[in-house]
Short mmCIF file of C-alpha atoms in Angstrom, two decimals:
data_model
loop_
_atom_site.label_atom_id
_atom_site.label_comp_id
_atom_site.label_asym_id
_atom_site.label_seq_id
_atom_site.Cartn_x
_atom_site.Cartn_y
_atom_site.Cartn_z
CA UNK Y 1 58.70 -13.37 -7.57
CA UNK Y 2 59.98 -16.62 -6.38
CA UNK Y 3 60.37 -15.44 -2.93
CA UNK Y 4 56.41 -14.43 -2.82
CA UNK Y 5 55.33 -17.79 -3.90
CA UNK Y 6 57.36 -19.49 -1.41
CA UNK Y 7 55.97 -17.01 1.19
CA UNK Y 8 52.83 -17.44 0.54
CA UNK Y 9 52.98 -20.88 -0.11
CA UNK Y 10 54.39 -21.36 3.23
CA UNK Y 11 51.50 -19.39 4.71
CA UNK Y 12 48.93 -21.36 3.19
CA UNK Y 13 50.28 -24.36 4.59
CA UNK Y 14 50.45 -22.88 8.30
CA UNK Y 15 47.24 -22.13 7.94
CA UNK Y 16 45.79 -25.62 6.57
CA UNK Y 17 47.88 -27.08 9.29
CA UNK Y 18 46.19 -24.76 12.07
CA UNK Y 19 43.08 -25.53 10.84
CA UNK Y 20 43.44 -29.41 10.48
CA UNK Y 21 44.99 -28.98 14.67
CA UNK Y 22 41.64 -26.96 15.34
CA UNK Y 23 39.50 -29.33 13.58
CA UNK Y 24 40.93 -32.17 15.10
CA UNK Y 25 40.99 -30.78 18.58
CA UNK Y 26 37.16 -28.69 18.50
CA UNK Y 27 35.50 -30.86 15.91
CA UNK Y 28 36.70 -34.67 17.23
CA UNK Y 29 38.38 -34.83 20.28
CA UNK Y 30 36.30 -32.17 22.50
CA UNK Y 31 33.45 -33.89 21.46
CA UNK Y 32 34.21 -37.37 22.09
CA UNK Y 33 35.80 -36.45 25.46
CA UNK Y 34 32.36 -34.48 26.56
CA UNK Y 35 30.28 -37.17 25.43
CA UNK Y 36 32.36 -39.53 26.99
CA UNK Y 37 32.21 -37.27 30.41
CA UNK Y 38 28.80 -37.41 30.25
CA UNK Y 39 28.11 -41.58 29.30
CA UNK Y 40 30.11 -42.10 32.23
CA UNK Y 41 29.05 -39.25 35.02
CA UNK Y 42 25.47 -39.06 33.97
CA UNK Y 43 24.10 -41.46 31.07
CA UNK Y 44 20.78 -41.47 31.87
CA UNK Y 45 20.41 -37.32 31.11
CA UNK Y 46 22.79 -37.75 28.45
CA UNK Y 47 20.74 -40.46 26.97
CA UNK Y 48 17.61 -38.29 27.25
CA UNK Y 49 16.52 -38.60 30.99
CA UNK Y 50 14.58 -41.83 29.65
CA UNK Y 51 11.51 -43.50 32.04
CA UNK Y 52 10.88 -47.49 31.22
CA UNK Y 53 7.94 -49.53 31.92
CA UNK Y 54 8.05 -53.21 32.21
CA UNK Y 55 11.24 -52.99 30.53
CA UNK Y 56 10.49 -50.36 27.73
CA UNK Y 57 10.92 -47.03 27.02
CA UNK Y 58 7.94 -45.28 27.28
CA UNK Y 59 9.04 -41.46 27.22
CA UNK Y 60 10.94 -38.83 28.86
CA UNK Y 61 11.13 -37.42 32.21
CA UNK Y 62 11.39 -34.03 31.06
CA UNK Y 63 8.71 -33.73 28.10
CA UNK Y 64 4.87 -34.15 28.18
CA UNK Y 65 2.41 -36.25 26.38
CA UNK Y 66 -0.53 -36.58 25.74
CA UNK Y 67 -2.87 -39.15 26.75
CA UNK Y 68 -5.24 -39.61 24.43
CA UNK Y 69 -7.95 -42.41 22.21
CA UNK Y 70 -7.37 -43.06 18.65
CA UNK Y 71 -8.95 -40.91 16.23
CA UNK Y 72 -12.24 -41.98 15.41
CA UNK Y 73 -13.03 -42.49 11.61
CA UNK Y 74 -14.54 -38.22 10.55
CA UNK Y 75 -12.83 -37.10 13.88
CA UNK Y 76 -9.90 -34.30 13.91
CA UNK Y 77 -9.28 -34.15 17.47
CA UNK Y 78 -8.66 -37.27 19.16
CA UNK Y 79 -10.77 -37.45 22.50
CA UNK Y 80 -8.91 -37.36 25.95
CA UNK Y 81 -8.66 -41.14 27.47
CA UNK Y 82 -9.87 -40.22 30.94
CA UNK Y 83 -8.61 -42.96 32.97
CA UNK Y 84 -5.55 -41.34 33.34
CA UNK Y 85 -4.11 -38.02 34.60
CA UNK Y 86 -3.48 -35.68 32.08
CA UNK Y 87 -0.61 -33.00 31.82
CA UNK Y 88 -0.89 -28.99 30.64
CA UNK Y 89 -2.36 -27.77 27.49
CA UNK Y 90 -0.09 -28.32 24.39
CA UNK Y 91 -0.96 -25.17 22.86
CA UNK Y 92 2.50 -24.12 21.29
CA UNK Y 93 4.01 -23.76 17.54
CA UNK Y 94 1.74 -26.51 16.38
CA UNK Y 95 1.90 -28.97 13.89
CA UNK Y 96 5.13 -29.07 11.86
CA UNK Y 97 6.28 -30.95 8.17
CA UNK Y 98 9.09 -32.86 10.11
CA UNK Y 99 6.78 -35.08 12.13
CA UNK Y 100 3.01 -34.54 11.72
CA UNK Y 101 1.73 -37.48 14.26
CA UNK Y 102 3.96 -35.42 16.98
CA UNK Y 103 3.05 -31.91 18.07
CA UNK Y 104 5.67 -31.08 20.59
CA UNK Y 105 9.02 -31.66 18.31
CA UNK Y 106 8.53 -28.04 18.07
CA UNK Y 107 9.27 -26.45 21.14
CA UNK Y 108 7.60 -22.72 22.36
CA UNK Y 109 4.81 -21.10 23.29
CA UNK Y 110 1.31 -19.23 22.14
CA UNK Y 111 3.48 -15.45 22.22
CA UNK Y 112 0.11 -14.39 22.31
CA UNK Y 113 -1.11 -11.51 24.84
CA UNK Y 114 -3.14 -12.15 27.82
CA UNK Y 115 -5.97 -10.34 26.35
CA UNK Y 116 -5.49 -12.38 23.11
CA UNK Y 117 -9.06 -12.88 21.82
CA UNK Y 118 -8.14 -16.58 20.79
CA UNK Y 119 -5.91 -17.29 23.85
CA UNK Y 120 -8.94 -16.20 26.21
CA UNK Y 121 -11.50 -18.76 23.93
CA UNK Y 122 -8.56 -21.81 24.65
CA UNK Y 123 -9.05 -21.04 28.13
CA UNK Y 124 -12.10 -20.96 28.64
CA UNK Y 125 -13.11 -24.01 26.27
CA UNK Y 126 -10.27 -25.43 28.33
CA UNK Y 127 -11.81 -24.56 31.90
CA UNK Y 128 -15.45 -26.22 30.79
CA UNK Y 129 -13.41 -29.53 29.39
CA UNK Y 130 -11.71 -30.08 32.80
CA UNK Y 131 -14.63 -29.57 34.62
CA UNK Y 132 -16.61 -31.57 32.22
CA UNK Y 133 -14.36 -34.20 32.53
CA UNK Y 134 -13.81 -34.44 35.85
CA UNK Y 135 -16.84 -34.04 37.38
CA UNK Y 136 -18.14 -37.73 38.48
CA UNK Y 137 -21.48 -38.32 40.67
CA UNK Y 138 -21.44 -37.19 43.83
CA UNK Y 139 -18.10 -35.26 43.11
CA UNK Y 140 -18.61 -31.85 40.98
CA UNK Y 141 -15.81 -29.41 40.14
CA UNK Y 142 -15.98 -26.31 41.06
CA UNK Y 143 -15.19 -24.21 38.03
CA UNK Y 144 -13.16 -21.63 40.86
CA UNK Y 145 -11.07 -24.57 41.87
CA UNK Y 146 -9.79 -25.09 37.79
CA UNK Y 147 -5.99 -23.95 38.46
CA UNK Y 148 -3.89 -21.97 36.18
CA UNK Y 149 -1.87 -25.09 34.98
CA UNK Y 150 -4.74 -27.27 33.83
CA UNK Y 151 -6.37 -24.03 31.54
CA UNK Y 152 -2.47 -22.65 30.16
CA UNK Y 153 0.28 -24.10 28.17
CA UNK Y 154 3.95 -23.50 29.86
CA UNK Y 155 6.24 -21.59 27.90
CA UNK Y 156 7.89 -24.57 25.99
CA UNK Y 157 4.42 -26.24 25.73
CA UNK Y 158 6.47 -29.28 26.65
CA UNK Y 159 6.17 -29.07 30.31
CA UNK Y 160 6.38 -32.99 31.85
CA UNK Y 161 4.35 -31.65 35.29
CA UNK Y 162 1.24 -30.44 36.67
CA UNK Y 163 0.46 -28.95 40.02
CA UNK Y 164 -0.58 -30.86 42.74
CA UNK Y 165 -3.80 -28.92 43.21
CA UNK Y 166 -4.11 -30.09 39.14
CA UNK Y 167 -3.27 -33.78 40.02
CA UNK Y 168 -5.67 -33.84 42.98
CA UNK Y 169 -8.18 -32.23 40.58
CA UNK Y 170 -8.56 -34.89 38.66
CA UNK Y 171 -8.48 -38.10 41.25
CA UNK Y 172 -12.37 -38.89 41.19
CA UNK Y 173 -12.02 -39.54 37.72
CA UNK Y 174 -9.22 -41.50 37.45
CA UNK Y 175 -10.53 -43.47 40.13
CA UNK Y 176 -13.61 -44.12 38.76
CA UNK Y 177 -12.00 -44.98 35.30
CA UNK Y 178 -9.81 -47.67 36.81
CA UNK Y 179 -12.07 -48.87 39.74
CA UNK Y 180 -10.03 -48.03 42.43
CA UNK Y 181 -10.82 -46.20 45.84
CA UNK Y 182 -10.47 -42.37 45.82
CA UNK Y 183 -8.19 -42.40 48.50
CA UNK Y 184 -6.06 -45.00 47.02
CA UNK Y 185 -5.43 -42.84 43.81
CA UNK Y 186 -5.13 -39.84 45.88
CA UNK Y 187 -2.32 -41.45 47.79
CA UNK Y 188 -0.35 -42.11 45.05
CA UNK Y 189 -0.55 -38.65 43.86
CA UNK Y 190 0.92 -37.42 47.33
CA UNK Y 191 3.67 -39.97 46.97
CA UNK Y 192 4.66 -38.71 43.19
CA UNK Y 193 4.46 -34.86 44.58
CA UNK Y 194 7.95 -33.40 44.53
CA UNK Y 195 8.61 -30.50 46.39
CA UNK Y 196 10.57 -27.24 44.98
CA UNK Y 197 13.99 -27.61 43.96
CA UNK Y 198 16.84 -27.28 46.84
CA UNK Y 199 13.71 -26.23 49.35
CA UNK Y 200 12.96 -23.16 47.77
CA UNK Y 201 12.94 -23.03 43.93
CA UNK Y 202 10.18 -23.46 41.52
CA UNK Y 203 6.36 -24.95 42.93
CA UNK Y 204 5.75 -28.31 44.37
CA UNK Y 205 5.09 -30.79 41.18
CA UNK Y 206 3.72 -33.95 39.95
CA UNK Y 207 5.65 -35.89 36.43
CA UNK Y 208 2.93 -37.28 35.31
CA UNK Y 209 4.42 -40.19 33.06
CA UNK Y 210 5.61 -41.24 36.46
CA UNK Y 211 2.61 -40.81 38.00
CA UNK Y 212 0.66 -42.73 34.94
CA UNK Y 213 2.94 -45.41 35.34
CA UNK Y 214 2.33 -45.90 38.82
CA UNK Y 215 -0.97 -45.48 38.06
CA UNK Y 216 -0.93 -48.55 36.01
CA UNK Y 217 0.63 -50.70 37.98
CA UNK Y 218 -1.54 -49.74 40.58
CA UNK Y 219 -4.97 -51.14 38.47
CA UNK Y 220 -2.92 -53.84 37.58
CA UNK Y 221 -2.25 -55.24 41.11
CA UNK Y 222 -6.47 -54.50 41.72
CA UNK Y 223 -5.93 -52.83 44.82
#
């Protein structure tokens, strides 16, 4: 009998050692040597891929906002502020009870069919607001020219980017919102444009944070 105990004894205490190793090794050390990896090879993606402004932090490169007025007193849906480019639909898992004021936390998409009833009524109500929006005198859209990106939510429905076709799109407007020459504004979306990864993957793109920023700082100069 005495024999067992010891055994087993002794076997309980390998084991609480080989998990105290384990936990020391997978739970502290791996962790703090990865993180420090990362601080020191690439801190700015491990610290969130982080853009600044004048010295702030004023979002991510790699999720989308939304750019929009204060809710109005009676008002639901805040109204788009149009004298700035605006990013994808944010159609995705909707509000959430972790952060109310912040749609996005949640990450994903409609996972409804293309012949969804209510997923064909978003895009068309969002075809007529883009061409609503962006149709200034002299300088009417084209409901044929609305492309796929300005009417559809990506599949995390936090997508940072727009097409250039989308970006160009929407130049009359946010030149006429900021009083600043088409062409200016339109140069500024060629300069943001990034073309597809290593040459050939992915489409040609425009972060629109960036480009907002520049944007700014653009009407800020007056020229």
């Amino acid at each position: 009998m005495n024999t067992s105990v010891t055994n087993t004894a002794r076997l309980l205490g390998a084991g609480l050692r080989a998990l105290l190793v384990l936990t020391l090794l997978t739970g502290v050390l791996y962790p703090l040597a990865v993180t420090g990896i990362a601080q020191g090879l690439f801190a700015g993606k491990a610290n969130g891929s982080e853009v600044e402004s004048n010295g702030e932090v004023v979002g991510s490169s790699l999720i989308g906002q939304a750019y929009n007025l204060p809710l109005k007193e009676g008002q639901e849906t805040p109204e788009p502020d149009l004298k700035w480019f605006h990013g994808r639909p944010q159609n995705g898992l909707g509000t959430n009870s972790v952060n109310t004021q912040y749609r996005l936390i949640l990450s994903g998409a409609t996972n409804r069919s293309a012949d969804n009833a209510e997923l064909v009524q978003w895009v068309k109500d969002a075809k007529a607001a883009v061409v609503k929006d962006n149709s200034v005198p002299g300088h009417p859209v084209n409901p044929a020219d609305v492309p796929a990106d300005a009417v559809t939510s990506s599949g995390s429905g936090l997508d940072p980017a727009i097409s250039p076709k989308y970006a160009d799109l929407q130049v009359q407007r946010v030149a006429e919102k900021n009083g600043l020459p088409a062409d200016r504004v339109r140069k500024l979306v060629d300069e943001h444009t990034e073309g597809r990864t290593l040459g050939f993957m992915g489409e040609p793109r425009v972060n629109v944070l960036e480009l907002n920023i520049a944007l700014k700082n653009l009407a800020a100069a007056g020229r």
